[in-house]
XYZ file of C-alpha atoms in Angstrom:
540
model
C 65.499 22.414 43.934
C 64.253 19.948 46.635
C 61.462 22.096 47.012
C 60.571 21.577 42.560
C 61.054 17.602 43.056
C 59.076 17.786 46.184
C 56.319 19.609 44.302
C 56.484 17.068 40.853
C 56.408 14.609 44.051
C 53.067 15.889 45.180
C 51.866 16.101 42.267
C 52.503 12.547 40.651
C 50.896 11.469 44.250
C 47.607 13.424 43.642
C 47.608 12.016 40.050
C 48.278 8.443 40.754
C 45.695 8.422 44.184
C 42.426 10.367 42.145
C 42.248 7.784 39.863
C 41.827 4.489 42.984
C 40.156 7.421 44.527
C 37.354 7.357 41.368
C 38.273 3.413 41.733
C 36.618 2.800 44.945
C 33.370 4.892 44.315
C 32.850 2.743 41.650
C 32.990 -0.253 43.462
C 29.923 -3.030 44.131
C 28.256 -2.275 47.104
C 26.261 -5.170 49.138
C 22.974 -3.531 49.911
C 21.504 -6.825 50.449
C 21.446 -10.522 51.401
C 19.606 -13.737 53.279
C 23.988 -14.607 54.238
C 27.012 -13.903 53.297
C 29.480 -16.248 53.634
C 33.323 -15.562 53.384
C 34.989 -17.891 51.525
C 38.479 -18.136 49.161
C 38.337 -18.723 45.425
C 41.537 -18.692 43.652
C 43.408 -17.896 46.265
C 41.466 -14.425 46.471
C 39.174 -13.168 49.301
C 35.353 -13.823 47.894
C 32.012 -13.508 49.368
C 29.296 -16.411 49.184
C 26.162 -14.020 49.120
C 22.619 -16.056 49.214
C 19.051 -15.196 48.951
C 17.568 -11.718 48.286
C 21.124 -10.449 46.944
C 20.722 -6.758 46.269
C 24.389 -4.963 44.693
C 24.549 -1.752 43.190
C 27.297 -0.020 41.521
C 26.180 4.297 41.230
C 22.681 4.088 39.132
C 23.323 0.235 38.038
C 21.942 -2.662 40.478
C 22.170 -6.228 40.425
C 19.251 -8.383 42.274
C 19.042 -12.471 42.160
C 18.991 -15.521 44.600
C 22.723 -16.343 44.996
C 26.104 -14.532 43.941
C 29.606 -14.611 44.497
C 31.083 -10.503 44.834
C 34.617 -10.385 43.715
C 36.040 -7.333 45.284
C 39.887 -7.707 44.471
C 38.591 -7.300 41.215
C 34.932 -5.739 41.450
C 33.215 -8.482 39.634
C 30.228 -10.294 40.740
C 28.205 -13.788 39.482
C 24.636 -13.924 39.620
C 22.734 -17.162 40.015
C 19.152 -16.984 40.086
C 16.144 -14.762 38.750
C 18.932 -12.456 38.160
C 17.831 -8.936 37.143
C 20.063 -5.565 36.204
C 18.627 -1.809 36.367
C 20.488 0.598 34.455
C 19.098 4.350 35.640
C 15.405 2.882 36.520
C 15.401 2.285 33.061
C 16.634 -0.816 31.335
C 15.498 -3.675 32.899
C 17.638 -7.331 32.184
C 16.560 -10.844 33.188
C 17.737 -13.966 32.979
C 18.945 -17.228 34.534
C 21.951 -16.160 35.275
C 24.987 -13.701 34.550
C 27.938 -12.010 35.105
C 28.623 -8.167 36.003
C 32.155 -6.702 35.745
C 32.232 -3.091 37.569
C 35.641 -2.074 36.095
C 34.502 -2.326 32.756
C 30.652 -2.052 33.581
C 30.001 -5.252 30.809
C 27.198 -7.893 31.801
C 26.912 -10.863 30.776
C 23.745 -12.493 31.239
C 22.392 -16.460 30.127
C 19.251 -18.324 29.586
C 15.840 -16.961 28.808
C 17.462 -13.407 28.873
C 15.180 -10.264 28.554
C 16.176 -6.658 27.999
C 13.083 -4.076 28.110
C 13.979 -0.527 27.448
C 10.545 0.803 27.554
C 8.312 0.329 25.071
C 11.412 -2.083 23.442
C 11.622 -5.719 24.738
C 14.069 -7.976 23.492
C 13.960 -11.687 24.302
C 17.474 -14.142 23.951
C 19.056 -16.457 25.002
C 22.732 -14.784 25.371
C 22.726 -11.385 25.535
C 25.948 -9.126 26.545
C 25.860 -5.132 27.176
C 28.382 -3.193 27.552
C 27.149 0.007 29.746
C 29.709 2.324 28.777
C 29.337 2.302 25.556
C 25.355 1.419 25.400
C 25.583 -1.215 23.336
C 23.676 -4.499 24.036
C 24.582 -7.809 21.226
C 23.144 -10.959 21.249
C 25.068 -13.717 18.874
C 21.974 -16.473 18.541
C 18.838 -15.506 17.995
C 16.837 -13.075 19.514
C 13.609 -11.346 19.036
C 12.895 -7.942 19.070
C 9.128 -6.546 20.395
C 8.437 -3.012 19.795
C 4.830 -1.638 19.702
C 3.392 -3.217 16.571
C 6.606 -4.336 15.128
C 8.335 -7.892 15.613
C 11.997 -8.279 14.693
C 13.380 -11.657 14.560
C 16.866 -12.546 13.875
C 19.950 -14.466 14.273
C 22.454 -11.711 15.777
C 21.927 -8.507 16.796
C 23.005 -4.910 17.905
C 21.183 -2.058 20.310
C 22.360 0.960 21.200
C 19.931 2.254 24.255
C 21.361 5.748 23.944
C 20.611 6.252 20.520
C 17.943 3.524 20.257
C 19.613 2.068 17.366
C 19.330 -1.609 16.233
C 21.247 -3.708 13.755
C 20.437 -6.934 13.234
C 22.169 -9.365 10.978
C 21.468 -13.001 9.368
C 17.637 -13.719 8.589
C 15.896 -10.833 10.069
C 12.431 -10.746 9.916
C 10.219 -7.703 10.537
C 6.911 -8.287 10.899
C 4.002 -5.718 11.299
C -0.308 -5.902 10.500
C 0.724 -3.926 7.792
C 3.984 -5.432 6.028
C 6.347 -8.024 6.398
C 10.102 -7.323 5.548
C 13.018 -9.766 4.913
C 16.775 -9.212 4.807
C 19.839 -10.198 5.392
C 21.087 -6.919 7.533
C 18.778 -4.325 8.823
C 19.553 -1.172 10.928
C 16.366 0.340 12.729
C 16.508 3.462 14.182
C 13.418 3.123 16.517
C 13.439 7.136 17.328
C 12.269 7.445 13.521
C 11.086 4.153 12.959
C 12.735 3.629 9.750
C 14.669 0.593 9.104
C 18.443 1.183 6.520
C 19.440 -1.718 4.398
C 22.500 -2.591 2.206
C 21.410 -5.947 0.983
C 18.831 -7.900 -0.794
C 15.502 -6.949 1.154
C 11.673 -7.713 0.287
C 9.178 -5.773 2.013
C 5.670 -7.399 1.227
C 2.412 -5.856 2.251
C -1.199 -6.300 1.336
C -1.095 -4.631 -1.772
C 2.188 -5.910 -3.293
C 6.304 -6.145 -2.663
C 9.174 -3.611 -2.556
C 12.720 -5.444 -3.558
C 16.113 -3.435 -3.009
C 19.553 -3.816 -1.897
C 20.216 -0.514 -0.532
C 17.518 1.820 0.619
C 15.025 2.710 3.856
C 11.675 1.892 4.672
C 9.362 4.069 6.720
C 7.889 1.225 8.901
C 4.959 4.105 9.918
C 4.753 5.998 7.470
C 5.622 3.347 4.623
C 7.751 5.916 2.282
C 10.803 4.527 0.745
C 14.125 5.614 -0.840
C 15.868 2.459 -2.829
C 19.143 3.793 -3.975
C 20.161 0.472 -5.927
C 17.927 -1.046 -8.737
C 14.693 -1.676 -7.079
C 11.559 -3.135 -7.635
C 7.492 -2.309 -6.546
C 5.512 -5.534 -7.224
C 1.841 -5.058 -7.218
C -0.762 -6.844 -8.462
C -1.385 -5.006 -11.202
C 2.082 -3.795 -12.596
C 5.625 -3.979 -11.612
C 8.184 -0.700 -11.270
C 11.551 -0.816 -11.258
C 14.587 1.538 -11.970
C 18.178 2.300 -10.755
C 16.430 4.353 -8.071
C 13.007 4.536 -6.319
C 11.529 6.553 -4.301
C 7.667 5.459 -2.655
C 4.900 6.949 -0.362
C 2.586 3.769 0.155
C 0.645 6.087 2.026
C -0.514 8.087 -0.841
C 0.064 6.241 -3.171
C 3.251 8.235 -4.776
C 5.937 6.608 -6.135
C 8.740 8.246 -8.660
C 11.545 5.847 -10.302
C 14.830 7.088 -12.219
C 17.634 5.618 -14.166
C 16.414 2.816 -16.492
C 13.136 2.313 -15.828
C 10.519 -0.078 -16.551
C 6.772 -0.190 -15.799
C 5.224 -3.680 -16.525
C 1.417 -3.641 -16.747
C 0.380 -7.497 -15.919
C -3.035 -7.307 -17.330
C -2.420 -5.861 -20.404
C 1.100 -7.445 -21.789
C 2.026 -3.474 -21.658
C 6.338 -2.566 -21.166
C 6.700 1.035 -20.697
C 10.673 1.762 -20.620
C 12.008 5.360 -20.137
C 14.760 7.466 -17.924
C 12.260 8.854 -15.412
C 8.562 7.977 -14.385
C 6.484 8.921 -11.812
C 2.968 7.428 -10.311
C -0.326 8.774 -8.937
C -2.143 5.723 -8.283
C -5.069 7.990 -5.979
C -5.492 9.394 -9.638
C -4.611 6.366 -11.610
C -1.796 7.976 -13.865
C 1.748 6.329 -14.761
C 3.950 8.996 -16.361
C 7.466 8.252 -18.252
C 9.331 9.783 -19.965
C 12.953 10.558 -21.286
C 13.457 8.310 -24.747
C 9.905 6.848 -23.292
C 8.771 2.962 -24.995
C 6.349 1.176 -24.726
C 6.237 -2.247 -26.053
C 2.521 -4.135 -26.864
C 3.263 -7.551 -25.982
C 1.147 -9.592 -28.519
C 0.785 -13.091 -29.998
C 3.196 -13.381 -32.396
C 4.312 -9.833 -32.454
C 4.917 -6.887 -30.235
C 3.660 -3.221 -31.299
C 6.641 -0.581 -29.657
C 5.415 3.015 -29.790
C 8.181 5.584 -28.961
C 7.996 9.438 -28.068
C 9.196 11.995 -25.547
C 6.716 11.375 -22.656
C 4.005 8.478 -21.865
C 1.034 8.185 -19.889
C -1.071 5.693 -18.763
C -4.157 6.610 -17.076
C -6.818 4.122 -15.398
C -10.392 5.372 -14.757
C -12.030 2.677 -12.245
C -15.066 4.264 -12.222
C -15.639 3.431 -16.081
C -12.944 0.620 -15.932
C -11.048 2.118 -18.728
C -7.238 2.649 -19.444
C -5.287 5.114 -22.036
C -2.294 5.362 -22.914
C -1.008 9.076 -23.995
C 2.409 9.177 -26.333
C 2.974 12.920 -27.288
C 6.169 14.112 -29.560
C 8.038 12.680 -31.892
C 5.867 9.513 -31.732
C 6.749 6.387 -33.869
C 5.246 3.276 -33.565
C 6.740 -0.402 -34.982
C 5.147 -3.418 -35.776
C 5.478 -6.030 -38.359
C 2.584 -5.196 -40.253
C 2.515 -1.529 -39.014
C 5.024 1.080 -39.252
C 4.345 5.030 -38.436
C 5.263 8.050 -37.054
C 2.629 11.081 -35.390
C 2.997 13.965 -33.221
C 0.711 12.507 -30.438
C -1.278 9.442 -30.440
C -3.883 7.740 -27.511
C -4.161 3.647 -27.126
C -7.409 3.015 -25.315
C -6.756 -0.745 -24.104
C -10.234 -1.064 -23.308
C -11.913 -0.610 -26.993
C -8.198 -1.564 -28.080
C -8.062 1.335 -30.639
C -5.189 3.951 -31.321
C -5.839 7.408 -32.124
C -3.230 9.669 -34.020
C -2.943 13.170 -34.520
C -0.864 15.812 -35.674
C 0.534 14.733 -39.400
C 0.334 11.414 -38.947
C 1.724 8.994 -41.913
C 1.274 4.740 -41.605
C 2.496 1.851 -43.058
C 1.209 -1.553 -44.035
C 3.314 -3.364 -46.579
C 3.121 -1.592 -50.125
C 0.361 0.467 -48.783
C 1.205 4.161 -46.810
C -2.268 6.008 -45.323
C -2.076 9.571 -44.626
C -4.977 12.021 -42.552
C -4.990 14.616 -40.646
C -6.339 12.123 -37.828
C -6.731 8.548 -38.407
C -7.710 5.939 -35.768
C -6.845 1.868 -35.931
C -9.311 -1.094 -34.423
C -7.303 -3.408 -32.960
C -9.233 -7.315 -33.042
C -7.138 -10.042 -31.637
C -4.237 -7.820 -31.540
C -4.057 -7.330 -34.988
C -5.123 -4.767 -37.254
C -8.592 -4.632 -38.077
C -10.192 -1.995 -39.611
C -8.228 2.123 -39.992
C -10.674 4.847 -39.775
C -9.076 7.879 -41.733
C -10.641 11.215 -41.228
C -10.131 14.217 -43.700
C -7.683 15.086 -46.553
C -7.249 10.653 -46.160
C -4.736 9.691 -48.915
C -4.068 5.932 -49.489
C -1.104 5.021 -51.832
C -0.406 1.602 -52.530
C 3.264 -0.023 -54.815
C 2.033 -2.334 -57.255
C 3.845 -4.703 -58.676
C 5.959 -2.232 -60.876
C 6.064 0.066 -58.608
C 3.244 2.332 -59.880
C 1.526 4.182 -57.095
C -2.167 3.351 -57.100
C -3.314 6.417 -55.101
C -7.225 7.246 -53.091
C -8.036 10.251 -52.082
C -11.276 11.422 -50.216
C -13.078 13.145 -46.964
C -13.090 10.314 -45.155
C -11.974 6.688 -45.569
C -11.836 3.132 -43.928
C -9.345 1.045 -44.934
C -9.998 -2.887 -43.846
C -7.172 -5.318 -43.177
C -7.674 -9.157 -43.263
C -6.260 -11.756 -41.073
C -2.689 -11.199 -42.415
C -3.386 -7.949 -41.654
C -3.327 -7.322 -44.932
C -4.877 -4.043 -46.623
C -7.339 -5.578 -49.134
C -10.439 -3.134 -49.177
C -10.869 0.852 -48.779
C -13.925 2.540 -48.639
C -14.601 6.472 -49.492
C -16.907 8.898 -47.965
C -16.961 11.798 -49.555
C -15.014 14.201 -52.469
C -13.482 10.645 -54.061
C -10.199 10.666 -56.228
C -8.695 7.483 -57.471
C -5.460 6.490 -59.550
C -5.608 3.079 -60.635
C -2.686 1.765 -62.728
C -3.533 -0.942 -65.623
C -1.777 -3.693 -66.137
C -1.889 -6.779 -68.149
C -3.402 -10.405 -66.772
C 0.482 -11.335 -66.081
C 1.548 -8.325 -64.355
C 4.679 -7.355 -66.563
C 3.137 -4.683 -68.509
C 1.344 -1.036 -68.555
C -2.267 -1.106 -70.278
C -3.228 2.650 -68.938
C -4.379 4.774 -65.963
C -7.708 5.302 -65.072
C -8.460 8.305 -63.023
C -11.690 8.721 -61.367
C -13.552 11.203 -58.989
C -16.458 10.322 -57.282
C -17.822 11.247 -54.204
C -17.803 7.530 -52.937
C -16.176 4.464 -53.866
C -14.877 1.348 -52.722
C -11.283 -0.598 -53.897
C -11.130 -3.518 -53.409
C -6.997 -4.688 -53.320
C -4.360 -7.949 -53.239
C -1.246 -7.277 -53.022
C -0.880 -3.906 -53.049
C -2.742 -4.108 -56.865
C -6.235 -2.833 -57.418
C -8.366 -5.410 -58.008
C -11.533 -3.656 -58.445
C -13.338 -0.746 -58.344
C -16.882 0.711 -57.612
C -18.423 4.174 -57.938
C -21.332 4.756 -56.107
C -22.225 8.311 -57.072
C -22.078 9.389 -60.946
C -18.396 8.924 -61.490
C -16.614 11.182 -63.911
C -13.842 8.934 -65.732
C -10.712 8.736 -67.700
C -8.611 6.793 -69.364
C -5.178 7.357 -70.597
C -3.603 5.299 -72.792
C 0.245 4.277 -72.129
C 1.451 6.305 -74.817
C -0.237 9.384 -73.517
C 1.024 8.831 -70.033
C 2.386 12.048 -68.593
C 3.835 12.425 -64.789
C 0.868 15.187 -63.613
C -1.553 12.651 -64.693
C -0.295 10.381 -62.297
C -0.127 12.220 -59.128
C -3.471 13.448 -57.213
C -2.886 16.323 -55.598
C -1.415 16.438 -52.355
C 0.540 13.277 -52.784
C 3.474 12.508 -51.352
C 5.423 8.858 -50.958
C 7.084 9.407 -47.817
C 8.976 6.061 -47.291
C 12.309 7.597 -46.186
C 10.260 8.888 -43.432
C 9.235 5.096 -42.585
C 10.801 3.959 -38.802
C 12.480 0.576 -38.867
C 12.779 -1.434 -36.041
C 15.892 0.454 -34.426
C 14.895 3.782 -34.888
C 11.944 3.029 -32.700
C 13.911 0.404 -30.046
C 15.612 3.679 -28.560
C 17.042 2.226 -25.442
C 18.762 -0.644 -24.613
C 17.326 -3.971 -24.313
C 16.486 -4.591 -20.406
C 14.888 -8.067 -18.646
C 11.552 -7.910 -18.306
C 10.301 -7.501 -14.554
C 9.166 -10.892 -13.182
C 6.521 -11.474 -10.867
C 6.680 -12.512 -7.085
C 4.194 -14.893 -8.219
C 6.408 -16.630 -10.667
C 9.417 -15.808 -9.570
C 11.594 -18.260 -7.545
C 13.570 -16.833 -4.169
C 16.910 -16.319 -4.999
C 20.035 -18.560 -2.955
C 21.215 -16.225 -0.273
C 24.829 -15.055 -1.148
C 27.580 -16.110 1.639
C 28.551 -13.369 3.554
C 32.109 -12.453 3.942
C 32.686 -10.845 6.982
C 35.568 -8.111 6.424
C 37.190 -5.666 8.917
C 34.505 -3.097 8.245
C 31.521 -4.994 9.638
C 33.116 -6.394 12.690
C 31.847 -4.625 16.083
C 33.538 -1.615 17.239
C 32.065 -1.652 20.287
C 31.829 2.218 20.394
C 28.251 4.110 20.840
C 26.472 3.561 17.054
C 26.255 7.121 15.882
C 22.122 7.950 14.379
C 21.702 6.315 10.697
C 21.620 8.855 7.445
């Protein structure tokens, strides 16, 4: 029993002694001072060190003009040209400071400079926990790292992971960009900045705006995980998630995408957008919708996919829509399989079974082309199997058919003339002067003709080459005589505005040039936001 008790006592003595011995090894030792004065301060023995003071604890050295060394608590107060060096790599200088050898915690004050290789931090107050490798400045600091300069009111720096955390009025500047935010985490190894608050990144080409994402300060590659936008001189791209490669000018936006072309007043919306800047190509798909803003109206075009191609060499821009295309404008509705909108010459080309409606008129052909003037329909060119049907006041179908046609519209976008070139056929219902009774039906075949209309009613027809005409009186009219071959009234297919607006209305993106800076929200500090003093792990 005595042996067991003696053994336990030995173990207890061993475990109590080891920390003391370890602690003694970690004592702050004096290496040099011009003079040493013994004193008693707060009832404890204290050393007053004056002139060229040099102290050491392990791999940490402290140099200063004068100091108080408190052996009993392993603590130093340093004054004048204070310089703390850790592991021959991290250097902190300042006017005065303290160092706690028990906790390895340094506090530096006034004209503080922390240098870690190519990174330099300047501030007026710095706390540095050497055990957790965490430095903290509570009141205004500036970091200079190669081409990057970062300013913030508060900041943390982990000297092991090389990760900075900047808070409050953060501004990162570089010859290529300027980043402003309220909180930024910056990994100086990867050169990537992470943020979770409203952030603006301004470059020579434009501005990126987001509240959650990451930005590579070297390559310009960005990933934004919240609703974000890229605001450039010619367009604004907005989406619930954005990926952007600035160097290669490649962008991908997903979720309620809006692409706004400022110069052309064109908005394109969809589920996904891809931008190829070097090629001048933008592609939007998934319930794609284009809105062309006009003076008193909007042209809507929807389809499975919309593609914009800008050729800088020829200074031309075209928008392609394909598969299940529908269009809507107050004075024009239509559908087709695909179309091309040439914004340079203001033309819209329709392909594959196109059909258009203008007021009381329906127009069909194998291919059709609209010429816009001042954002209004001026002419419509119909090629191959052209067919125009107009309703008169008694709901009769006036018809014009031919190989090629040109339809003319007045300043109110009303169809007022149709010219036929080749294989012309015409059916015209003749009404009395009061437009209340039918006087008969004119059927004419003539290769070329000109038809003038007013409010859907044929007013005058000019037959240019040997017309073959038949007049049918009312009592002899039968259905086959009133329909040209290929007649098909397709009004049930005519899209309404709701059929074209396939997406929920979203707010129009605002250009940074016309946008007032929003007030910054007041930050509420939570337990989650408070520093823990633990080593910062790599941000992902």
